[in-house]
Short mmCIF file of C-alpha atoms and ligand atoms in Angstrom, two decimals:
data_model
loop_
_atom_site.label_atom_id
_atom_site.label_comp_id
_atom_site.label_asym_id
_atom_site.label_seq_id
_atom_site.Cartn_x
_atom_site.Cartn_y
_atom_site.Cartn_z
CA MET A 1 -30.81 -15.58 4.79
CA ALA A 2 -31.58 -18.15 7.30
CA GLU A 3 -35.23 -19.87 6.64
CA LYS A 4 -37.51 -19.33 9.75
CA ARG A 5 -38.11 -22.45 12.02
CA GLN A 6 -41.26 -24.14 11.22
CA ILE A 7 -43.14 -24.74 14.34
CA SER A 8 -45.55 -27.22 15.22
CA ASP A 9 -49.45 -26.35 16.31
CA ALA A 10 -48.00 -27.75 19.76
CA ASP A 11 -45.22 -25.71 19.97
CA LYS A 12 -47.43 -23.06 19.25
CA GLN A 13 -49.59 -23.97 22.26
CA LYS A 14 -46.54 -24.28 24.29
CA ILE A 15 -45.12 -20.95 23.50
CA LEU A 16 -49.04 -19.61 24.09
CA GLU A 17 -48.79 -20.65 27.03
CA GLN A 18 -45.61 -19.41 28.44
CA HIS A 19 -46.46 -15.97 27.23
CA GLY A 20 -49.90 -15.81 28.65
CA SER A 21 -51.54 -15.47 25.36
CA ARG A 22 -50.87 -11.95 25.07
CA CYS A 23 -49.28 -10.19 22.24
CA PHE A 24 -45.16 -10.16 23.48
CA ILE A 25 -45.28 -6.10 21.91
CA ASP A 26 -47.78 -4.70 24.45
CA GLY A 27 -48.90 -7.44 26.53
CA GLU A 28 -52.49 -7.03 25.27
CA PRO A 29 -54.35 -10.32 25.19
CA PHE A 30 -55.64 -12.11 21.94
CA SER A 31 -59.10 -11.80 20.95
CA ASP A 32 -58.96 -14.72 19.01
CA ASP A 33 -56.77 -17.59 17.67
CA ALA A 34 -56.76 -15.76 14.24
CA SER A 35 -54.83 -12.89 15.48
CA VAL A 36 -51.68 -14.66 16.70
CA GLU A 37 -48.67 -14.86 14.61
CA PHE A 38 -45.02 -16.05 15.75
CA HIS A 39 -41.60 -14.48 15.68
CA HIS A 40 -38.34 -14.39 16.98
CA ILE A 41 -37.40 -12.13 19.93
CA GLN A 42 -33.97 -11.63 19.43
CA PRO A 43 -32.66 -10.89 15.98
CA PHE A 44 -32.50 -14.35 13.78
CA ALA A 45 -29.34 -13.40 12.11
CA PHE A 46 -27.39 -13.53 15.29
CA GLY A 47 -27.11 -17.46 14.57
CA GLY A 48 -28.22 -20.27 17.32
CA PRO A 49 -31.44 -19.14 18.97
CA THR A 50 -33.86 -21.41 16.57
CA THR A 51 -35.19 -22.78 20.09
CA LEU A 52 -38.82 -22.02 21.16
CA ASP A 53 -37.57 -19.82 23.98
CA ASN A 54 -36.77 -17.21 21.19
CA ILE A 55 -40.02 -17.11 19.58
CA ALA A 56 -43.24 -15.64 21.11
CA PRO A 57 -46.54 -14.60 20.04
CA VAL A 58 -47.47 -11.32 18.17
CA CYS A 59 -50.26 -10.05 17.30
CA LYS A 60 -51.57 -9.40 13.62
CA LYS A 61 -51.04 -5.39 13.87
CA HIS A 62 -47.65 -5.64 15.50
CA HIS A 63 -46.68 -8.54 13.49
CA ARG A 64 -47.28 -6.13 10.06
CA SER A 65 -45.01 -3.28 11.46
CA LEU A 66 -41.70 -5.23 12.44
CA GLY A 67 -40.22 -4.56 9.25
CA THR A 68 -37.09 -5.99 9.60
CA MET A 69 -36.89 -5.85 13.63
CA SER A 70 -37.02 -8.56 15.88
CA LEU A 71 -39.89 -8.94 18.78
CA GLN A 72 -37.27 -7.50 21.31
CA GLU A 73 -35.74 -4.76 18.70
CA TYR A 74 -39.46 -3.50 18.05
CA ARG A 75 -40.00 -3.29 21.62
CA ASP A 76 -36.89 -1.38 22.58
CA LYS A 77 -38.04 0.95 19.37
CA ILE A 78 -41.39 1.64 21.04
CA ASP A 79 -39.95 2.42 24.33
CA LEU A 80 -37.05 4.51 22.97
CA SER A 81 -39.98 6.90 21.25
CA LYS A 82 -41.61 6.99 24.69
CA PHE A 83 -38.16 7.80 26.60
CA PHE A 84 -37.82 10.59 23.88
CA GLU A 85 -41.61 11.82 24.12
CA GLY A 86 -42.31 15.50 25.16
CA GLY A 87 -39.33 16.99 22.98
CA GLU A 88 -36.85 17.67 26.11
CA PRO A 89 -33.35 17.32 25.54
CA LYS A 90 -32.18 13.99 27.12
CA TYR A 91 -28.81 12.97 28.73
CA LEU A 92 -27.16 10.27 29.06
CA ASN A 93 -28.00 10.39 32.78
CA ASP A 94 -31.44 10.61 32.00
CA LEU A 95 -30.94 7.49 30.06
CA ILE A 96 -29.10 5.36 32.57
CA GLN A 97 -31.55 6.69 35.07
CA TYR A 98 -34.86 5.31 33.18
CA LYS A 99 -33.18 1.92 32.73
CA THR A 100 -31.14 1.31 36.20
CA LYS A 101 -33.25 3.55 38.11
CA ASN A 102 -30.10 4.29 39.98
CA SER A 103 -26.76 6.56 38.43
CA ASP A 104 -23.97 8.60 39.20
CA LYS A 105 -23.01 7.25 42.59
CA PRO A 106 -19.54 8.18 43.61
CA ILE A 107 -17.71 5.08 43.57
CA ASN A 108 -15.45 3.92 46.67
CA HIS A 109 -12.15 3.10 45.41
CA GLU A 110 -8.44 3.36 46.61
CA ILE A 111 -5.66 4.31 43.79
CA SER A 112 -2.16 2.89 44.52
CA GLN A 113 1.23 2.97 42.58
CA SER A 114 0.01 0.85 39.61
CA LYS A 115 -3.68 0.20 40.21
CA ILE A 116 -6.87 1.22 41.00
CA ARG A 117 -9.03 -1.10 43.13
CA LEU A 118 -13.42 -0.16 42.66
CA TYR A 119 -15.81 -1.21 45.46
CA TYR A 120 -18.84 -2.52 43.71
CA HIS A 121 -21.86 -3.43 45.61
CA ASP A 122 -20.72 -6.74 46.84
CA SER A 123 -17.38 -7.17 45.35
CA THR A 124 -14.11 -5.60 44.71
CA HIS A 125 -12.49 -5.13 41.32
CA ASP A 126 -8.41 -4.34 40.74
CA PHE A 127 -7.63 -2.66 37.59
CA PRO A 128 -3.64 -2.07 36.21
CA THR A 129 -3.31 1.26 35.86
CA TYR A 130 -0.98 3.24 33.00
CA SER A 131 0.21 7.05 32.84
CA CYS A 132 0.17 8.83 29.11
CA PRO A 133 3.57 9.84 28.62
CA THR A 134 2.63 13.43 27.50
CA THR A 135 0.65 14.58 30.36
CA GLY A 136 1.41 12.23 33.17
CA TRP A 137 -2.28 11.56 33.55
CA LYS A 138 -3.29 7.85 35.23
CA TYR A 139 -5.60 5.65 33.29
CA PHE A 140 -7.26 2.17 33.11
CA TYR A 141 -9.33 0.12 30.88
CA GLY A 142 -12.02 -1.47 32.34
CA THR A 143 -15.90 -3.22 31.92
CA LEU A 144 -17.79 -1.19 34.30
CA PRO A 145 -21.32 -1.53 35.81
CA VAL A 146 -23.83 0.97 33.98
CA GLU A 147 -25.17 2.28 37.72
CA LEU A 148 -21.88 3.64 38.53
CA ILE A 149 -21.82 5.80 34.91
CA GLY A 150 -22.89 9.34 34.78
CA ASN A 151 -22.72 11.51 31.83
CA ASP A 152 -20.05 14.88 31.46
CA ARG A 153 -22.04 17.66 31.45
CA GLU A 154 -18.62 19.91 31.29
CA LEU A 155 -17.05 18.20 28.74
CA GLN A 156 -20.36 16.63 26.64
CA PRO A 157 -22.93 19.19 26.78
CA ARG A 158 -24.69 17.74 24.14
CA PRO A 159 -28.05 15.82 24.37
CA LEU A 160 -28.71 12.30 23.11
CA ARG A 161 -30.13 11.81 19.46
CA GLU A 162 -32.88 9.46 19.11
CA ALA A 163 -32.21 8.77 15.26
CA SER A 164 -28.27 8.04 15.95
CA LEU A 165 -29.04 6.20 18.98
CA TRP A 166 -31.37 3.98 17.52
CA LYS A 167 -28.95 3.31 14.43
CA LEU A 168 -26.37 2.69 16.51
CA TYR A 169 -28.70 0.21 18.74
CA ARG A 170 -29.41 -1.66 15.32
CA HIS A 171 -25.41 -1.78 14.85
CA PHE A 172 -24.63 -3.53 17.97
CA GLN A 173 -27.32 -6.14 17.50
CA LEU A 174 -24.91 -7.69 15.06
CA ASN A 175 -21.56 -6.03 15.59
CA THR A 176 -18.96 -5.63 18.18
CA GLN A 177 -18.11 -2.51 20.09
CA ILE A 178 -14.21 -2.11 18.77
CA SER A 179 -13.62 1.15 20.71
CA PRO A 180 -14.36 2.24 24.33
CA SER A 181 -16.10 5.02 25.60
CA ILE A 182 -13.91 7.47 27.48
CA CYS A 183 -14.44 8.99 30.93
CA ARG A 184 -12.92 10.73 33.69
CA MET A 185 -13.22 10.14 37.33
CA GLU A 186 -13.44 12.81 39.81
CA GLN A 187 -13.10 13.00 43.47
CA PRO A 188 -15.02 11.71 45.27
CA GLY A 189 -15.43 9.04 42.66
CA SER A 190 -17.45 10.16 39.85
CA LEU A 191 -17.31 8.05 36.75
CA LEU A 192 -18.39 10.91 33.94
CA LEU A 193 -18.34 9.81 30.59
CA PHE A 194 -17.94 12.50 27.67
CA ASP A 195 -16.48 10.89 24.55
CA GLY A 196 -18.71 7.64 22.85
CA GLN A 197 -21.76 8.52 24.69
CA HIS A 198 -24.36 7.69 21.95
CA LYS A 199 -22.30 4.09 21.91
CA ALA A 200 -22.43 3.60 25.29
CA ALA A 201 -26.22 4.63 25.20
CA ALA A 202 -27.03 2.07 22.48
CA GLN A 203 -25.77 -0.58 24.34
CA ILE A 204 -27.35 0.45 27.75
CA TRP A 205 -30.78 0.77 25.58
CA ALA A 206 -30.08 -2.90 24.65
CA GLY A 207 -29.76 -3.95 28.23
CA ARG A 208 -26.18 -4.42 28.44
CA PRO A 209 -25.15 -4.16 32.31
CA MET A 210 -21.54 -3.62 31.64
CA ILE A 211 -20.04 -0.89 29.34
CA GLU A 212 -16.43 -1.02 28.40
CA CYS A 213 -14.34 2.35 29.20
CA LYS A 214 -11.35 4.04 29.34
CA VAL A 215 -11.18 6.29 32.53
CA TYR A 216 -8.65 8.88 33.15
CA ILE A 217 -8.11 9.82 36.92
CA ASN A 218 -8.54 13.04 38.14
CA PRO A 219 -7.25 14.52 34.74
CA ASP A 220 -6.66 18.24 34.30
CA LYS A 221 -10.34 19.24 33.15
CA ARG A 222 -9.55 22.47 31.43
CA LEU A 223 -6.88 20.72 29.04
CA LEU A 224 -8.91 17.64 28.84
CA LYS A 225 -11.91 19.66 27.52
CA GLU A 226 -9.68 21.41 25.12
CA THR A 227 -8.17 17.85 23.88
CA ASN A 228 -11.59 16.72 23.35
CA LEU A 229 -12.83 20.00 21.64
CA ASP A 230 -10.02 19.59 19.08
CA ALA A 231 -10.72 15.90 18.98
CA HIS A 232 -14.58 16.79 17.95
CA GLY A 233 -14.22 20.42 16.69
CA PRO A 234 -13.73 19.74 12.69
CA TYR A 235 -15.12 16.21 12.87
CA ARG A 236 -18.12 17.34 14.80
CA GLN A 237 -20.38 15.52 12.76
CA MET A 238 -18.69 12.37 12.24
CA SER A 239 -18.84 10.66 15.52
CA PHE A 240 -22.70 10.74 14.95
CA TYR A 241 -22.55 8.48 12.37
CA SER A 242 -21.73 5.02 12.36
CA HIS A 243 -18.54 3.70 10.50
CA GLU A 244 -19.60 1.42 8.17
CA LEU A 245 -21.07 3.82 5.42
CA MET A 246 -18.91 6.55 6.25
CA GLN A 247 -16.04 4.56 6.12
CA LYS A 248 -16.96 2.96 2.54
CA TYR A 249 -17.82 6.75 1.41
CA ALA A 250 -14.43 7.82 2.63
CA ASP A 251 -12.46 4.97 0.85
CA ILE A 252 -14.56 5.77 -2.58
CA PHE A 253 -14.54 9.80 -2.23
CA GLY A 254 -11.32 10.01 -0.46
CA GLU A 255 -10.26 13.50 0.30
CA ASP A 256 -13.61 15.09 -1.06
CA TRP A 257 -15.43 13.29 1.54
CA ASN A 258 -13.43 14.29 4.33
CA GLU A 259 -13.47 17.98 3.48
CA TYR A 260 -17.29 17.46 3.11
CA MET A 261 -17.47 16.28 6.68
CA GLU A 262 -15.32 19.00 8.02
CA THR A 263 -18.19 21.57 6.81
CA GLU A 264 -20.58 22.41 9.46
CA GLY A 265 -24.06 21.33 9.75
CA GLU A 266 -26.26 18.11 8.97
CA LYS A 267 -24.72 15.69 6.35
CA SER A 268 -26.73 14.30 3.66
CA GLU A 269 -26.43 12.74 0.17
CA LEU A 270 -27.94 16.13 -1.09
CA GLY A 271 -25.52 18.16 1.03
CA PHE A 272 -22.56 16.21 -0.55
CA TYR A 273 -23.66 16.59 -4.00
CA HIS A 274 -23.55 20.24 -3.22
CA PHE A 275 -20.37 20.30 -1.96
CA LEU A 276 -19.27 18.38 -5.24
CA VAL A 277 -20.73 21.13 -7.35
CA ASN A 278 -19.96 24.32 -5.62
CA ALA A 279 -16.66 23.60 -3.76
CA LYS A 280 -15.48 20.90 -6.17
CA GLN A 281 -16.49 22.53 -9.61
CA LYS A 282 -18.21 19.10 -10.83
CA THR A 283 -21.23 18.76 -13.31
CA ILE A 284 -24.03 18.13 -12.08
CA ALA A 285 -24.14 14.80 -14.17
CA GLN A 286 -20.43 13.92 -12.52
CA ALA A 287 -21.86 14.60 -8.98
CA ARG A 288 -24.80 12.27 -9.29
CA ASN A 289 -22.52 9.52 -11.25
CA GLU A 290 -20.30 9.80 -8.28
CA ILE A 291 -22.90 9.08 -5.62
CA ALA A 292 -24.66 6.58 -7.45
CA LEU A 293 -21.47 4.77 -8.16
CA ALA A 294 -20.92 4.52 -4.83
CA MET A 295 -24.41 3.11 -3.54
CA PHE A 296 -23.85 0.32 -6.28
CA LYS A 297 -20.44 -0.44 -5.12
CA ARG A 298 -21.55 -0.56 -1.31
CA ILE A 299 -23.96 -3.50 -2.60
CA VAL A 300 -21.94 -5.29 -4.63
CA ASP A 301 -19.09 -5.35 -2.39
CA ASP A 302 -21.05 -6.35 0.44
CA GLU A 303 -20.08 -9.93 1.63
CA ASN A 304 -23.30 -11.39 2.18
CA ASN A 305 -24.50 -10.54 -1.47
CA GLY A 306 -24.76 -13.78 -3.41
CA LEU A 307 -25.35 -12.51 -6.45
CA SER A 308 -22.06 -10.74 -6.94
CA LYS A 309 -19.89 -13.89 -7.36
CA PHE A 310 -21.84 -14.18 -10.71
CA LEU A 311 -20.47 -11.02 -12.21
CA SER A 312 -17.52 -10.90 -14.49
CA GLU A 313 -15.60 -8.71 -12.66
CA LYS A 314 -15.49 -10.49 -9.28
CA SER A 315 -14.35 -13.73 -11.34
CA ARG A 316 -11.92 -13.48 -13.86
CA GLY A 317 -11.43 -16.17 -16.43
CA ARG A 318 -14.54 -18.23 -16.06
CA LYS A 319 -17.68 -17.23 -18.16
CA GLN A 320 -20.25 -15.46 -16.02
CA PRO A 321 -24.19 -14.34 -16.39
CA LEU A 322 -23.57 -10.93 -15.31
CA SER A 323 -21.44 -7.62 -15.52
CA PHE A 324 -21.34 -4.47 -13.39
CA ALA A 325 -22.77 -2.74 -16.51
CA ARG A 326 -25.91 -5.33 -16.68
CA LEU A 327 -26.72 -4.63 -13.18
CA LYS A 328 -26.60 -1.09 -13.27
CA LYS A 329 -29.29 -0.91 -16.29
CA THR A 330 -31.38 -3.65 -14.22
CA PHE A 331 -31.51 -3.67 -10.44
CA PHE A 332 -30.11 -0.58 -9.90
CA GLN A 333 -32.10 1.54 -12.31
CA HIS A 334 -35.43 0.08 -11.25
CA MET A 335 -34.88 -0.72 -8.04
CA LEU A 336 -32.97 2.13 -5.85
CA LEU A 337 -34.30 5.77 -5.37
CA PRO A 338 -32.28 8.02 -7.47
CA PRO A 339 -29.42 10.15 -5.43
CA PRO A 340 -28.99 12.27 -3.76
CA VAL A 341 -31.49 12.13 -1.24
CA GLU A 342 -32.16 14.84 1.66
CA ASP A 343 -32.51 12.65 4.34
CA GLU A 344 -29.57 13.43 7.10
CA PHE A 345 -26.95 10.17 7.09
CA GLU A 346 -28.77 7.97 9.52
CA SER A 347 -31.58 10.04 10.46
CA GLU A 348 -35.08 8.12 10.97
CA SER A 349 -35.94 9.44 7.50
CA ASP A 350 -32.60 7.85 5.70
CA PHE A 351 -33.33 4.14 4.68
CA ARG A 352 -30.21 3.94 2.33
CA GLU A 353 -28.87 1.12 4.52
CA ASP A 354 -32.47 -0.55 4.54
CA GLU A 355 -32.60 -0.30 0.68
CA LYS A 356 -29.43 -1.92 0.34
CA ILE A 357 -30.14 -5.10 2.91
CA ASN A 358 -33.55 -5.47 0.71
CA LEU A 359 -32.05 -5.62 -2.58
CA ILE A 360 -29.32 -7.61 -1.31
CA LYS A 361 -31.71 -10.05 -0.13
CA LEU A 362 -33.82 -9.97 -3.31
CA MET A 363 -30.51 -11.11 -5.21
CA ASN A 364 -29.52 -13.70 -3.13
CA ILE A 365 -32.99 -15.24 -3.85
CA ILE A 366 -31.98 -14.47 -7.66
CA ALA A 367 -28.85 -16.30 -7.05
CA GLN A 368 -30.25 -19.05 -5.19
CA GLU A 369 -33.43 -19.97 -7.88
CA GLY A 370 -31.64 -18.98 -10.95
CA LEU A 371 -28.05 -19.64 -10.87
CA GLU A 372 -26.74 -21.85 -7.67
CA ASN A 373 -26.32 -25.26 -8.75
CA LYS A 374 -27.32 -24.22 -12.26
CA TRP A 375 -24.85 -21.96 -14.10
CA ASN A 376 -22.11 -24.13 -15.18
CA PRO A 377 -20.70 -23.53 -18.56
CA GLU A 378 -17.87 -26.13 -18.17
CA ARG A 379 -21.23 -28.70 -18.38
CA ASN A 380 -23.25 -26.35 -20.53
CA ASP A 381 -26.26 -29.28 -19.76
CA SER A 382 -29.69 -28.09 -20.49
CA THR A 383 -30.01 -26.15 -16.85
CA HIS A 384 -27.31 -24.24 -17.66
CA LYS A 385 -28.62 -23.18 -21.13
CA LYS A 386 -31.69 -22.42 -19.37
CA ALA A 387 -29.88 -19.94 -16.85
CA GLU A 388 -28.16 -18.54 -19.90
CA ARG A 389 -31.50 -17.79 -21.35
CA ILE A 390 -32.91 -16.34 -18.19
CA PHE A 391 -29.76 -14.29 -17.47
CA GLY A 392 -29.67 -12.87 -21.40
CA ALA A 393 -29.17 -9.34 -21.47
CA GLY A 394 -32.47 -8.11 -23.07
CA ALA A 395 -34.30 -11.30 -20.99
CA ILE A 396 -33.21 -9.87 -17.41
CA ARG A 397 -33.68 -6.17 -18.46
CA ALA A 398 -37.36 -7.42 -19.11
CA TRP A 399 -38.32 -9.57 -16.11
CA VAL A 400 -36.25 -6.60 -13.60
CA ILE A 401 -39.29 -4.73 -14.65
CA LEU A 402 -41.75 -7.41 -14.44
CA LEU A 403 -40.45 -8.24 -11.02
CA ARG A 404 -40.52 -4.78 -9.73
CA ASP A 405 -44.00 -4.53 -10.90
CA ALA A 406 -44.91 -7.39 -9.37
CA ILE A 407 -43.52 -6.46 -6.15
CA ASN A 408 -45.02 -3.08 -6.19
CA PHE A 409 -48.22 -4.44 -6.51
CA HIS A 410 -47.67 -6.61 -3.67
CA LEU A 411 -46.53 -3.82 -1.46
CA ARG A 412 -49.96 -1.97 -2.51
CA HIS A 413 -47.30 0.95 -3.80
CA TYR A 414 -50.04 3.06 -5.57
CA THR A 415 -48.64 6.30 -6.29
CA ASP A 416 -45.40 7.11 -8.14
CA GLU A 417 -43.65 8.61 -5.20
CA GLU A 418 -44.11 5.11 -3.33
CA ARG A 419 -42.85 3.55 -6.81
CA LYS A 420 -40.03 5.54 -6.79
CA ARG A 421 -38.81 4.91 -2.97
CA PHE A 422 -39.13 1.32 -4.20
CA PHE A 423 -36.76 -0.69 -1.65
CA TYR A 424 -36.00 2.56 0.18
CA ARG A 425 -38.00 1.85 3.22
CA GLN A 426 -37.80 -1.20 5.69
CA ILE A 427 -39.58 -4.50 4.30
CA ALA A 428 -41.12 -7.46 6.41
CA ASP A 429 -39.18 -10.81 6.28
CA GLY A 430 -42.75 -12.45 5.32
CA ASP A 431 -43.09 -10.26 2.24
CA PHE A 432 -39.38 -11.76 0.95
CA GLN A 433 -41.13 -15.01 1.20
CA TYR A 434 -44.01 -13.69 -1.69
CA PHE A 435 -41.19 -12.27 -3.88
CA ARG A 436 -39.44 -15.78 -3.61
CA GLN A 437 -42.68 -17.18 -5.42
CA PHE A 438 -42.76 -14.23 -7.56
CA ILE A 439 -38.91 -15.11 -8.91
CA LYS A 440 -39.69 -19.04 -8.98
CA LYS A 441 -43.01 -18.40 -11.15
CA ILE A 442 -40.91 -15.83 -13.59
CA PHE A 443 -38.29 -18.64 -13.85
CA SER A 444 -40.82 -21.49 -14.15
CA HIS A 445 -42.07 -20.05 -17.40
CA LYS A 446 -41.75 -22.50 -20.66
CA ILE A 447 -40.70 -19.01 -22.16
CA TRP A 448 -37.14 -20.32 -20.79
CA ASP A 449 -37.02 -23.81 -22.16
CA ASP A 450 -38.46 -23.42 -25.27
CA PRO A 451 -36.61 -26.40 -27.76
CA ASP A 452 -36.47 -23.93 -30.26
CA PRO A 453 -34.57 -25.56 -32.98
CA SER A 454 -34.15 -21.91 -34.95
CA GLY A 455 -32.75 -20.32 -32.37
CA GLU A 456 -34.80 -17.37 -32.59
CA ILE A 457 -36.18 -17.23 -29.28
CA SER A 458 -32.51 -17.46 -27.42
CA ALA A 459 -31.51 -14.62 -30.09
CA ARG A 460 -34.67 -12.33 -29.11
CA LEU A 461 -33.67 -13.30 -25.02
CA ALA A 462 -30.19 -12.17 -25.69
CA LYS A 463 -30.16 -8.90 -27.70
CA ASP A 464 -29.71 -6.12 -25.42
CA ASP A 465 -32.40 -3.26 -25.51
CA ALA A 466 -35.12 -2.56 -23.55
CA THR A 467 -37.72 -3.93 -25.96
CA THR A 468 -37.12 -6.94 -27.90
CA ALA A 469 -37.31 -9.34 -24.84
CA LYS A 470 -40.56 -7.52 -23.67
CA SER A 471 -42.13 -8.08 -26.83
CA LEU A 472 -42.03 -11.91 -26.65
CA PHE A 473 -42.53 -11.78 -23.08
CA ASP A 474 -46.21 -9.96 -24.52
CA GLU A 475 -46.54 -12.78 -26.88
CA LYS A 476 -45.96 -15.91 -24.64
CA GLU A 477 -48.25 -14.07 -21.70
CA LEU A 478 -45.41 -13.65 -19.33
CA SER A 479 -46.80 -10.85 -17.71
CA VAL A 480 -47.53 -8.98 -14.20
CA ARG A 481 -50.96 -10.65 -14.21
CA TRP A 482 -49.53 -14.31 -14.38
CA VAL A 483 -46.73 -13.75 -11.88
CA LEU A 484 -49.53 -12.93 -9.23
CA GLY A 485 -51.68 -15.60 -10.45
CA ALA A 486 -52.44 -18.25 -8.44
ZN1 ZN B 501 -50.00 -6.59 19.63
#
């Protein structure tokens, strides 16, 4: 994870002046200096924008509710809720109208043998055309101005969904759009988008002026409608979910997953769990374990997970401090909401992705503070021996619980329900700076570098049970109170 740029007081003054001493989110003037905080405008993870231009002032209240969002994302999120306010169904046209104040105009164009010429406001663009070998329909690919696009109420009668749109918006903050949206062009030149409308809408919401499209020119509408229904009938729901999680689950569950996706209705872990038990005759324990395993694998296989390289499974031959089984008994057992949850995949209430990101962030801090440039079995020096004690089988079981309790305390999780949903929520970057302090504090305790000639302490830390290391922590006053203390 990138560190936030430290900005000087002079920089802060400059930024404040640029923004007229108003909160970036709602433009409210600041009441006093104490309520001003600073945050990046575009997602920091994008790389690059560490310049002052990418930092804006924000009031304390809004800063607290940012979660993992950048200022621009948060502003877009508030605007999106406003757009969907009132509960009336909203269509792509409405969204384009809202964002561009102009939509669905016939485009002046000329079609010739092998190309189509489109006339925009003040420029002309030629696109080569191709014809489909089966139907003979002509089509072209183009990156087209948003205001020329309308939605296809005949072929795409469904309204937009806020949750799907928001998830895709977030997805496109970091990922490219792999496949284009599909349109047809009807005389006298209406460009109607009928497939990939959430993708298109998400890009438009992010302020992109152009959308990537494949456009059929005057196709047989009736036949296209049937084709489109065929393509989406059985997989009706799938187009709502972005690919990463679905792909991962498809890889892990294979046919079971594909069959489940073909069933009617909303999709969730709980739905899949029932499907495994009822249609696939799995036992309750099997179904739960399979879903849990898929969650764990997503976390371990994530390329951003800096702790994974310290797993024995990930690097054979070298002695490693951790194993998949150990992660199950520690981080996964104590820091993940046990499946199956009933929240619809990628809906507003589904925080599995956030949970994954939060845990990986925490694991990265642990790798940085406890293992990187420290774990070195070949050298086997005192730094390595200390890391060995910290990551002893019983020790890690005990301090993961200690760390979890400290974080619960910091995040003011008072009820069992809040504690259960430990990382199943958005957590602000600023909180992770506290988590790093907790981890540093735990790893700085004298328990880890006791010379201990008898070897008794090392043996107690290594004992793989839930109580031996814990009782040693108690004796040596390695407690939540000590971790949280100044
Ligand atoms: Zn504000």
